[in-house]
Every structure is written in structure tokens, then in C-alpha cells.
Amino acid sequence: LAKTTQPISMDSYEGQEVNITCSHNNIATNDYITWYQQFPSQGPRFIIQGYKTKVTNEVASLFIPADRKSSTLSLPRVSLSDTAVYYCLVGAPHRYGGATNKLIFGTGTLLAVQP
Amino acid sequence: DAGVTQSPTHLIKTRGQQVTLRCSPKSGHDTVSWYQQALGQGPQFIFQYYEEEERQRGNFPDRFSGHQFPNYSSELNVNALLLGDSALYLCASSASWSGPQHFGDGTRLSIL
């Protein structure tokens, strides 16, 4: 499974756009890129998933270049409540014959949003 | 639509004891995975159940075992508890045919 590299921490201010970049040089053809958000003492919360180009939902955008060796999670106009750890993961979401692949988490990026 | 629910939320045990943690998957999901998260670390995959069978296993000893029931709910059992087993235990469910894994808020297990 492809490993990911992301910054250990980032700082931002309320109202700013935050971009967190993740490197995954060994991503496989069937791999998707998935981002999770985790608050202390809570389970990771799914943010967004994509395969190529750009994906957007109500909370974030995911930009994936053509070579797919990196991806960028974009959070528009962050607030204090966006302070959390963000995990980037890559892997095939579905195994042949059923079930889904295990997720391999790194240490994530701690985003600190200040007023 | 209830998400993934886990019980209990907190548990205190002593070394050598056994513990059972429970998980109910999100409605429509048939696959359950268990993760262990130590303080300050990312979650580590323990194992995954699909069609009531263990399908994948991470690097955890046989003291960690599980079960999946016909209604897709699951249990994680840990025998001969060690101090190092203190962690947040997370359950994630998914639909085998599509979609990402969704997590519960975990069971905080403390070993004294």
C-alpha cells in the first residue's frame, strides 16, 4: 500500500483558505485518495475522496494532478472549529470479491486555527 | 440514520483481564474494521470482518480476536490485557461494494 507524507503541523487564522498537501509517490493505478478529520477523543470523520482531477463537496475540495503523486486538501474560510488532525490516505477502496481495504494512517497534519 | 455506534464509551480493566468491545455499523454497511489508536498516533488496523469472517489482519497478536454477527454488528475481544493495550479502539464500517469507511467515536480502554 502506498505511503503518504504530509506536514506534521500547520497554522492558520479564521477566515483564511487552508491547503494541506500530501505526497504519495508510489500510488497504484487502483488507489483512491481519501482525507479524514479527527478531533480529540473522537473517531476520524470522512471529509472527501477522489481519484483524479478535482472533487468538491460542501466542506472541502480535493485537487489531484495528472500524475497523482500528490494531492491537496483545500478548506475554504476555516474557523476555530476546524482545528483538528487531518489524515491523507491512499488505497483501493474495494477488494476484489467484496469487503474493503484496510486503511493505513500516518501521523497526520495538526491544523491549528487561531482567531 | 444512525452512524457507527460503539459501546461502552469508556472502560477500565486491570492487567490479565479480558475485555469485549461492541460495534454496530452504519445502516446499509456490511463490512466492519477495528483499529487501535494510541495517544498521539494515527489509528492502526487490527482486523476486518466481512460475511462473518475475518478477511484481513494487521500486525496484532492472537490475543486480539473478533466476531461478526448476521446483522453485521461486531465484537472485538482482547485477552490477557497488558498495560500497552491502553488506547482508543475504533470501529469503522463500510459497504463492500462502494464508499469510504465511516468511524464510530471509539471505546477508551484504560489498563491499570
Coordinates of N, CA and C in Angstrom, one line a residue:
Chain A
L1 N 0.8 -1.2 0.0 CA 0.0 0.0 0.0 C 0.9 1.2 0.0
A2 N 0.4 2.2 -0.7 CA 1.2 3.4 -0.9 C 1.3 4.2 0.4
K3 N 2.5 4.7 0.7 CA 2.7 5.5 1.9 C 2.5 7.0 1.6
T4 N 2.1 7.7 2.6 CA 1.9 9.2 2.3 C 2.8 10.0 3.2
T5 N 3.1 11.2 2.8 CA 3.9 12.2 3.5 C 3.1 13.5 3.6
Q6 N 2.9 14.0 4.7 CA 2.2 15.3 4.9 C 2.9 16.0 6.0
P7 N 2.7 17.4 6.0 CA 3.3 18.2 7.1 C 2.8 17.8 8.5
I8 N 3.6 17.9 9.5 CA 3.2 17.5 10.8 C 2.2 18.5 11.4
S9 N 2.4 19.7 11.1 CA 1.5 20.8 11.6 C 1.4 22.0 10.7
M10 N 0.3 22.7 10.8 CA 0.1 23.9 10.1 C -0.7 24.9 10.9
D11 N -0.4 26.2 10.8 CA -1.1 27.2 11.5 C -1.9 28.1 10.5
S12 N -3.1 28.6 10.9 CA -3.9 29.4 10.1 C -4.7 30.4 11.0
Y13 N -5.4 31.3 10.3 CA -6.2 32.2 11.0 C -7.7 32.0 10.5
E14 N -8.6 32.4 11.3 CA -10.0 32.3 10.9 C -10.3 33.0 9.6
G15 N -11.1 32.5 8.8 CA -11.4 33.1 7.5 C -10.5 32.9 6.4
Q16 N -9.3 32.3 6.7 CA -8.4 32.0 5.6 C -8.7 30.7 4.9
E17 N -8.2 30.5 3.7 CA -8.2 29.3 3.0 C -7.0 28.5 3.4
V18 N -7.2 27.2 3.7 CA -6.0 26.4 4.1 C -5.9 25.2 3.1
N19 N -4.6 25.0 2.6 CA -4.3 24.0 1.7 C -3.3 23.0 2.4
I20 N -3.7 21.8 2.5 CA -2.8 20.8 3.0 C -2.4 19.8 1.9
T21 N -1.1 19.7 1.7 CA -0.6 18.9 0.6 C -0.1 17.5 1.1
C22 N -0.4 16.5 0.4 CA 0.1 15.1 0.7 C 0.8 14.5 -0.4
S23 N 2.0 13.9 -0.2 CA 2.7 13.3 -1.2 C 2.5 11.8 -1.1
H24 N 2.3 11.2 -2.3 CA 2.1 9.7 -2.4 C 2.7 9.2 -3.7
N25 N 4.1 9.2 -3.7 CA 4.8 8.9 -4.9 C 4.5 7.5 -5.5
N26 N 4.2 6.6 -4.6 CA 4.0 5.2 -5.1 C 2.6 4.8 -5.2
I27 N 1.7 5.7 -5.5 CA 0.3 5.4 -5.6 C 0.0 4.5 -6.8
A28 N -0.8 3.5 -6.6 CA -1.1 2.5 -7.6 C -2.3 2.9 -8.4
T29 N -2.4 2.2 -9.5 CA -3.5 2.6 -10.5 C -4.9 2.5 -9.9
N30 N -5.1 1.5 -9.0 CA -6.5 1.4 -8.4 C -6.7 2.2 -7.2
D31 N -5.7 2.9 -6.7 CA -5.8 3.6 -5.5 C -6.6 4.9 -5.6
Y32 N -7.4 5.1 -4.5 CA -8.1 6.4 -4.4 C -7.4 7.2 -3.3
I33 N -7.7 8.5 -3.2 CA -7.1 9.3 -2.2 C -8.2 9.8 -1.3
T34 N -8.1 9.6 0.0 CA -9.1 9.9 1.0 C -8.6 10.7 2.1
W35 N -9.3 11.7 2.5 CA -9.0 12.5 3.7 C -10.0 12.4 4.8
Y36 N -9.4 12.3 6.0 CA -10.2 12.2 7.2 C -9.8 13.4 8.2
Q37 N -10.8 13.8 9.0 CA -10.5 14.8 10.0 C -10.8 14.1 11.4
Q38 N -9.9 14.4 12.3 CA -10.2 13.8 13.7 C -10.0 14.9 14.8
F39 N -11.0 15.0 15.6 CA -10.9 15.8 16.8 C -10.5 14.9 18.0
P40 N -9.9 15.5 19.1 CA -9.5 14.6 20.2 C -10.6 13.8 20.8
S41 N -10.3 12.6 21.1 CA -11.3 11.6 21.7 C -12.5 11.3 20.8
Q42 N -12.4 11.5 19.5 CA -13.4 11.2 18.6 C -12.8 10.3 17.4
G43 N -13.7 9.6 16.7 CA -13.2 8.9 15.6 C -13.0 9.7 14.4
P44 N -12.2 9.3 13.5 CA -11.9 10.1 12.2 C -13.2 10.3 11.5
R45 N -13.4 11.4 10.9 CA -14.6 11.8 10.1 C -14.2 11.9 8.7
F46 N -14.9 11.2 7.8 CA -14.6 11.3 6.4 C -14.9 12.7 5.9
I47 N -13.9 13.2 5.1 CA -14.1 14.5 4.5 C -14.4 14.4 3.0
I48 N -13.4 13.8 2.3 CA -13.6 13.7 0.8 C -12.7 12.6 0.3
Q49 N -13.1 12.1 -0.9 CA -12.3 11.1 -1.6 C -12.3 11.4 -3.1
G50 N -11.2 11.1 -3.7 CA -11.1 11.3 -5.1 C -10.1 10.4 -5.8
Y51 N -10.2 10.4 -7.1 CA -9.3 9.6 -7.9 C -8.4 10.4 -8.8
K52 N -8.9 11.4 -9.5 CA -8.1 12.3 -10.3 C -8.8 13.7 -10.4
T53 N -8.1 14.6 -10.9 CA -8.6 16.0 -11.2 C -9.1 16.6 -9.9
K54 N -10.3 17.1 -9.9 CA -10.8 17.9 -8.8 C -12.2 17.3 -8.3
V55 N -12.3 17.2 -7.0 CA -13.5 16.8 -6.3 C -13.9 17.9 -5.3
T56 N -15.2 18.2 -5.3 CA -15.6 19.2 -4.4 C -16.9 18.8 -3.7
N57 N -17.0 19.0 -2.4 CA -18.2 18.8 -1.7 C -18.5 20.0 -0.8
E58 N -19.5 19.8 0.1 CA -19.9 21.0 0.9 C -18.9 21.5 1.9
V59 N -17.9 20.7 2.2 CA -16.9 21.2 3.2 C -15.5 21.4 2.7
A60 N -15.1 20.8 1.5 CA -13.8 20.8 1.1 C -13.6 20.6 -0.4
S61 N -12.4 20.8 -0.9 CA -12.1 20.5 -2.3 C -10.8 19.6 -2.3
L62 N -10.7 18.7 -3.2 CA -9.5 17.9 -3.3 C -9.0 18.0 -4.7
F63 N -7.7 18.5 -4.8 CA -7.1 18.7 -6.1 C -6.0 17.6 -6.3
I64 N -6.1 16.9 -7.4 CA -5.2 15.8 -7.7 C -4.6 16.1 -9.1
P65 N -3.3 16.2 -9.2 CA -2.7 16.5 -10.5 C -2.7 15.2 -11.4
A66 N -2.3 15.4 -12.6 CA -2.4 14.3 -13.6 C -1.6 13.1 -13.2
D67 N -0.4 13.3 -12.6 CA 0.5 12.2 -12.2 C 0.0 11.5 -10.9
R68 N -0.9 12.1 -10.2 CA -1.5 11.6 -9.0 C -0.5 11.3 -7.9
K69 N 0.7 11.8 -8.0 CA 1.7 11.6 -7.0 C 1.6 12.5 -5.7
S70 N 0.6 13.4 -5.8 CA 0.4 14.3 -4.7 C -1.1 14.7 -4.7
S71 N -1.6 15.2 -3.6 CA -3.0 15.7 -3.6 C -3.0 16.9 -2.6
T72 N -4.0 17.8 -2.8 CA -4.1 18.9 -1.9 C -5.5 19.0 -1.4
L73 N -5.7 19.0 -0.1 CA -7.0 19.2 0.5 C -7.1 20.7 0.7
S74 N -8.2 21.3 0.3 CA -8.4 22.7 0.4 C -9.7 23.0 1.3
L75 N -9.5 23.7 2.4 CA -10.6 24.1 3.3 C -10.8 25.5 3.1
P76 N -12.0 25.9 2.6 CA -12.3 27.4 2.4 C -12.7 28.0 3.7
R77 N -12.1 29.2 4.0 CA -12.6 30.0 5.1 C -12.7 29.2 6.4
V78 N -11.5 28.8 6.9 CA -11.6 28.0 8.1 C -12.0 28.8 9.4
S79 N -12.6 28.0 10.3 CA -13.0 28.6 11.6 C -12.2 27.9 12.7
L80 N -12.4 28.4 13.9 CA -11.7 27.7 15.1 C -12.1 26.3 15.2
S81 N -13.3 25.9 14.8 CA -13.8 24.5 14.9 C -13.1 23.6 13.9
D82 N -12.3 24.1 13.0 CA -11.6 23.3 12.1 C -10.3 22.8 12.6
T83 N -9.9 23.3 13.8 CA -8.7 22.8 14.5 C -8.8 21.4 14.7
A84 N -7.9 20.6 14.1 CA -8.0 19.1 14.2 C -6.8 18.5 13.5
V85 N -6.8 17.2 13.6 CA -5.7 16.4 12.8 C -6.4 15.9 11.5
Y86 N -5.6 16.2 10.4 CA -6.1 15.7 9.1 C -5.2 14.6 8.6
Y87 N -5.9 13.6 8.1 CA -5.1 12.4 7.6 C -5.4 12.2 6.1
C88 N -4.3 12.0 5.4 CA -4.4 11.7 4.0 C -4.1 10.2 3.9
L89 N -4.9 9.4 3.1 CA -4.7 8.0 3.0 C -4.9 7.7 1.5
V90 N -4.1 6.7 1.0 CA -4.3 6.2 -0.3 C -4.5 4.7 -0.3
G91 N -5.4 4.2 -1.1 CA -5.6 2.7 -1.2 C -6.8 2.5 -2.1
A92 N -6.9 1.2 -2.5 CA -8.0 0.8 -3.3 C -9.2 0.6 -2.3
P93 N -10.3 1.3 -2.6 CA -11.4 1.2 -1.7 C -12.1 -0.1 -1.6
H94 N -12.0 -0.9 -2.6 CA -12.7 -2.2 -2.6 C -11.8 -3.3 -3.0
R95 N -11.9 -4.4 -2.3 CA -11.1 -5.6 -2.6 C -11.9 -6.4 -3.6
Y96 N -11.2 -7.1 -4.5 CA -11.9 -8.0 -5.4 C -12.7 -9.0 -4.6
G97 N -13.9 -9.2 -5.0 CA -14.7 -10.2 -4.3 C -15.3 -9.7 -3.0
G98 N -15.3 -8.4 -2.8 CA -16.0 -7.9 -1.6 C -15.1 -7.3 -0.6
A99 N -15.7 -6.8 0.4 CA -15.0 -6.1 1.6 C -14.3 -4.9 1.0
T100 N -13.7 -4.2 1.9 CA -12.9 -3.0 1.6 C -11.5 -3.1 2.1
N101 N -10.6 -2.4 1.6 CA -9.2 -2.5 2.0 C -9.0 -1.8 3.3
K102 N -8.0 -2.3 4.1 CA -7.7 -1.6 5.4 C -7.1 -0.3 5.1
L103 N -7.3 0.6 6.0 CA -6.7 2.0 5.9 C -5.4 2.0 6.7
I104 N -4.4 2.6 6.1 CA -3.1 2.8 6.8 C -3.0 4.3 7.0
F105 N -3.0 4.6 8.3 CA -2.9 6.0 8.7 C -1.5 6.4 9.0
G106 N -1.1 7.6 8.7 CA 0.2 8.1 9.2 C 0.0 8.9 10.4
T107 N 0.8 9.9 10.7 CA 0.6 10.7 11.9 C -0.3 11.9 11.7
G108 N -0.6 12.2 10.4 CA -1.5 13.3 10.1 C -0.9 14.7 10.2
T109 N -1.7 15.7 9.9 CA -1.3 17.1 10.0 C -2.2 17.7 11.0
L110 N -1.6 18.3 12.0 CA -2.3 19.0 13.1 C -2.5 20.5 12.6
L111 N -3.8 20.8 12.3 CA -4.1 22.2 11.8 C -4.6 23.0 13.0
A112 N -3.9 24.1 13.3 CA -4.3 24.9 14.4 C -4.8 26.2 13.8
V113 N -6.1 26.5 14.1 CA -6.7 27.8 13.6 C -6.8 28.7 14.7
Q114 N -6.3 29.9 14.5 CA -6.3 31.0 15.6 C -7.2 32.1 15.2
P115 N -7.8 32.8 16.2 CA -8.7 33.9 15.9 C -8.0 35.1 15.3
Chain B
D1 N -30.8 8.5 10.5 CA -29.9 7.4 10.1 C -28.7 7.4 11.1
A2 N -28.7 6.4 11.9 CA -27.6 6.3 12.9 C -26.3 5.9 12.2
G3 N -25.3 6.5 12.7 CA -23.9 6.2 12.2 C -23.4 5.0 12.9
V4 N -22.1 4.9 12.9 CA -21.5 3.7 13.6 C -21.5 4.0 15.1
T5 N -22.0 3.0 15.9 CA -22.1 3.2 17.3 C -21.3 2.1 18.0
Q6 N -20.6 2.5 19.1 CA -19.7 1.7 19.8 C -20.0 1.7 21.3
S7 N -19.9 0.6 22.0 CA -20.1 0.5 23.4 C -19.1 -0.4 24.1
P8 N -18.7 -0.1 25.3 CA -19.0 1.1 26.0 C -18.1 2.2 25.5
T9 N -18.3 3.4 26.0 CA -17.5 4.6 25.6 C -16.2 4.6 26.4
H10 N -16.2 4.1 27.6 CA -15.0 4.1 28.4 C -15.0 2.8 29.2
L11 N -13.8 2.3 29.5 CA -13.7 1.0 30.2 C -12.3 1.0 30.9
I12 N -12.4 0.5 32.2 CA -11.1 0.4 32.9 C -11.0 -1.1 33.3
K13 N -9.8 -1.6 33.0 CA -9.5 -3.0 33.3 C -8.2 -3.1 34.0
T14 N -7.9 -4.3 34.5 CA -6.5 -4.5 35.1 C -5.8 -5.5 34.3
R15 N -4.5 -5.5 34.4 CA -3.7 -6.5 33.6 C -4.1 -7.9 33.8
G16 N -4.1 -8.6 32.7 CA -4.5 -10.0 32.7 C -6.0 -10.3 32.5
Q17 N -6.8 -9.3 32.6 CA -8.2 -9.4 32.4 C -8.5 -9.5 30.9
Q18 N -9.8 -9.8 30.6 CA -10.3 -9.9 29.2 C -11.3 -8.9 29.0
V19 N -11.5 -8.4 27.8 CA -12.5 -7.3 27.5 C -13.2 -7.6 26.2
T20 N -14.4 -7.2 26.1 CA -15.2 -7.3 24.9 C -15.7 -5.9 24.5
L21 N -15.5 -5.5 23.3 CA -16.0 -4.2 22.8 C -16.9 -4.5 21.7
R22 N -18.0 -3.6 21.6 CA -19.0 -3.9 20.6 C -19.2 -2.7 19.6
C23 N -19.7 -3.1 18.4 CA -19.8 -2.1 17.3 C -21.0 -2.4 16.5
S24 N -21.8 -1.4 16.3 CA -23.0 -1.6 15.3 C -22.7 -0.7 14.1
P25 N -22.6 -1.3 12.9 CA -22.3 -0.5 11.7 C -23.4 0.5 11.3
K26 N -23.0 1.4 10.5 CA -23.9 2.3 9.9 C -24.9 1.5 9.0
S27 N -26.1 2.0 9.0 CA -27.2 1.3 8.2 C -26.7 1.1 6.8
G28 N -26.9 -0.1 6.2 CA -26.5 -0.3 4.9 C -25.1 -0.8 4.7
H29 N -24.3 -0.8 5.7 CA -22.9 -1.3 5.7 C -22.8 -2.8 6.1
D30 N -21.9 -3.5 5.4 CA -21.8 -4.9 5.7 C -20.4 -5.3 6.2
T31 N -19.5 -4.4 6.1 CA -18.0 -4.6 6.5 C -17.7 -3.9 7.7
V32 N -17.0 -4.5 8.6 CA -16.6 -3.8 9.9 C -15.1 -4.0 10.1
S33 N -14.4 -2.9 10.4 CA -13.0 -3.0 10.6 C -12.7 -2.4 12.0
W34 N -11.7 -2.9 12.7 CA -11.3 -2.4 14.0 C -9.9 -1.8 13.9
Y35 N -9.7 -0.7 14.7 CA -8.4 0.0 14.7 C -8.1 0.3 16.2
Q36 N -6.8 0.3 16.5 CA -6.3 0.8 17.8 C -5.6 2.1 17.6
Q37 N -5.9 3.1 18.4 CA -5.2 4.3 18.3 C -4.6 4.7 19.7
A38 N -3.3 4.7 19.8 CA -2.6 5.1 21.0 C -2.5 6.6 21.0
L39 N -2.3 7.2 22.1 CA -2.3 8.6 22.3 C -1.2 9.3 21.4
G40 N -1.6 10.2 20.5 CA -0.7 10.9 19.7 C -0.3 10.2 18.4
Q41 N -0.9 9.1 18.2 CA -0.6 8.3 16.9 C -1.9 8.2 16.1
G42 N -1.6 7.8 14.8 CA -2.7 7.5 13.9 C -3.3 6.2 14.2
P43 N -4.5 5.9 13.9 CA -5.1 4.6 14.1 C -4.3 3.5 13.4
Q44 N -4.2 2.3 14.0 CA -3.5 1.1 13.5 C -4.6 0.0 13.2
F45 N -4.6 -0.5 12.1 CA -5.5 -1.5 11.7 C -5.3 -2.8 12.4
I46 N -6.4 -3.4 13.0 CA -6.3 -4.6 13.8 C -6.8 -5.8 12.9
F47 N -8.1 -5.7 12.4 CA -8.6 -6.7 11.5 C -9.9 -6.2 10.9
Q48 N -10.4 -6.9 9.9 CA -11.6 -6.6 9.2 C -12.5 -7.8 9.1
Y49 N -13.8 -7.6 9.3 CA -14.8 -8.7 9.1 C -15.8 -8.4 8.0
Y50 N -16.0 -9.4 7.2 CA -16.9 -9.3 6.1 C -17.5 -10.7 5.9
E51 N -18.9 -10.8 5.8 CA -19.6 -12.0 5.7 C -19.2 -13.0 6.8
E52 N -19.1 -12.4 8.0 CA -18.9 -13.1 9.3 C -17.5 -13.8 9.3
E53 N -16.6 -13.4 8.5 CA -15.3 -14.0 8.5 C -14.2 -12.9 8.6
E54 N -13.1 -13.2 9.3 CA -12.0 -12.3 9.3 C -11.3 -12.3 7.9
R55 N -11.3 -11.2 7.3 CA -10.8 -11.1 5.9 C -9.4 -10.5 5.8
Q56 N -9.0 -9.6 6.7 CA -7.7 -9.1 6.7 C -7.3 -8.9 8.2
R57 N -6.0 -8.9 8.4 CA -5.5 -8.8 9.8 C -4.2 -7.9 9.8
G58 N -4.1 -7.1 10.7 CA -2.9 -6.3 10.9 C -1.9 -7.0 11.8
N59 N -0.9 -6.3 12.2 CA 0.2 -6.9 13.0 C -0.2 -6.9 14.5
F60 N -1.2 -7.6 14.8 CA -1.6 -7.7 16.2 C -1.6 -9.2 16.6
P61 N -1.3 -9.5 17.9 CA -1.2 -10.9 18.4 C -2.5 -11.5 18.4
D62 N -2.5 -12.9 18.7 CA -3.7 -13.6 18.7 C -4.6 -13.3 19.9
R63 N -4.0 -12.5 20.9 CA -4.9 -12.1 22.0 C -6.0 -11.2 21.5
F64 N -5.9 -10.7 20.3 CA -6.9 -9.9 19.7 C -7.8 -10.8 18.8
S65 N -9.0 -10.9 19.1 CA -9.9 -11.7 18.2 C -11.2 -11.0 18.1
G66 N -12.0 -11.4 17.1 CA -13.2 -10.8 16.8 C -14.3 -11.7 16.3
H67 N -15.4 -11.0 16.1 CA -16.6 -11.8 15.6 C -17.5 -10.8 14.9
Q68 N -18.2 -11.3 13.8 CA -19.2 -10.5 13.2 C -20.5 -11.4 13.2
F69 N -21.6 -10.7 13.5 CA -22.9 -11.4 13.6 C -23.7 -11.3 12.3
P70 N -24.7 -12.1 12.1 CA -25.5 -12.0 10.9 C -26.1 -10.6 10.6
N71 N -26.3 -9.8 11.7 CA -26.8 -8.4 11.4 C -25.7 -7.4 11.2
Y72 N -24.5 -7.9 10.9 CA -23.3 -7.2 10.6 C -22.6 -6.5 11.8
S73 N -23.2 -6.5 13.0 CA -22.5 -6.0 14.1 C -21.3 -6.8 14.5
S74 N -20.4 -6.3 15.3 CA -19.2 -6.9 15.5 C -18.7 -6.7 17.0
E75 N -17.9 -7.7 17.4 CA -17.2 -7.6 18.7 C -15.7 -7.7 18.5
L76 N -15.0 -7.0 19.4 CA -13.5 -7.1 19.5 C -13.3 -7.7 20.9
N77 N -12.5 -8.8 21.0 CA -12.1 -9.3 22.2 C -10.6 -9.3 22.4
V78 N -10.2 -8.9 23.6 CA -8.8 -8.8 23.9 C -8.6 -9.6 25.2
N79 N -7.7 -10.6 25.1 CA -7.4 -11.5 26.3 C -6.1 -11.0 26.9
A80 N -5.9 -11.5 28.2 CA -4.6 -11.2 28.9 C -4.1 -9.8 28.7
L81 N -4.9 -8.9 29.1 CA -4.7 -7.5 28.9 C -3.3 -7.0 29.4
L82 N -2.6 -6.2 28.6 CA -1.3 -5.6 29.0 C -1.5 -4.1 29.2
L83 N -0.6 -3.5 29.9 CA -0.6 -2.1 30.0 C -0.6 -1.4 28.7
G84 N 0.1 -1.9 27.8 CA 0.3 -1.4 26.4 C -1.0 -1.4 25.6
D85 N -2.0 -2.1 26.1 CA -3.3 -2.2 25.3 C -4.2 -1.0 25.6
S86 N -3.7 -0.1 26.5 CA -4.5 1.1 26.8 C -4.5 2.0 25.5
A87 N -5.7 2.3 25.0 CA -5.8 3.0 23.8 C -7.2 3.3 23.5
L88 N -7.5 4.0 22.4 CA -8.8 4.3 21.9 C -9.1 3.2 20.8
Y89 N -10.1 2.4 21.0 CA -10.4 1.4 20.0 C -11.5 1.9 19.1
L90 N -11.3 1.9 17.8 CA -12.2 2.5 16.8 C -12.8 1.4 16.0
C91 N -14.0 1.5 15.7 CA -14.7 0.6 14.7 C -15.1 1.4 13.5
A92 N -14.9 0.9 12.4 CA -15.3 1.6 11.1 C -16.1 0.6 10.3
S93 N -17.1 1.1 9.7 CA -17.9 0.3 8.8 C -17.9 0.8 7.4
S94 N -18.2 0.0 6.4 CA -18.3 0.4 5.0 C -19.2 -0.6 4.3
A95 N -19.5 -0.2 3.1 CA -20.3 -1.1 2.2 C -19.3 -1.7 1.3
S96 N -19.3 -3.0 1.2 CA -18.3 -3.7 0.4 C -18.2 -3.3 -1.1
W97 N -19.4 -2.8 -1.6 CA -19.4 -2.5 -3.0 C -19.1 -1.1 -3.3
S98 N -19.1 -0.2 -2.3 CA -18.8 1.2 -2.7 C -18.6 2.0 -1.4
G99 N -17.9 3.2 -1.5 CA -17.9 4.1 -0.5 C -16.8 4.0 0.5
P100 N -16.5 5.1 1.2 CA -15.4 5.0 2.2 C -15.8 4.4 3.5
Q101 N -14.8 4.2 4.4 CA -15.1 3.7 5.8 C -15.6 4.9 6.6
H102 N -16.6 4.6 7.5 CA -17.1 5.6 8.4 C -16.8 5.0 9.9
F103 N -16.3 6.0 10.7 CA -15.9 5.6 12.0 C -16.9 5.9 13.1
G104 N -16.9 5.1 14.2 CA -17.5 5.5 15.4 C -16.6 6.3 16.3
D105 N -17.0 6.8 17.4 CA -16.2 7.6 18.3 C -15.3 6.8 19.2
G106 N -15.4 5.5 19.2 CA -14.5 4.6 19.9 C -14.8 4.3 21.3
T107 N -14.0 3.3 21.8 CA -14.1 2.9 23.2 C -12.7 3.3 23.8
R108 N -12.7 4.1 24.8 CA -11.4 4.4 25.5 C -11.2 3.3 26.5
L109 N -10.1 2.5 26.3 CA -9.8 1.4 27.2 C -8.5 1.8 28.0
S110 N -8.7 1.7 29.3 CA -7.5 2.0 30.2 C -7.2 0.8 31.0
I111 N -5.9 0.4 31.0 CA -5.5 -0.8 31.8 C -4.6 -0.3 33.0
L112 N -5.0 -0.8 34.1 CA -4.3 -0.4 35.4 C -3.4 -1.5 35.8

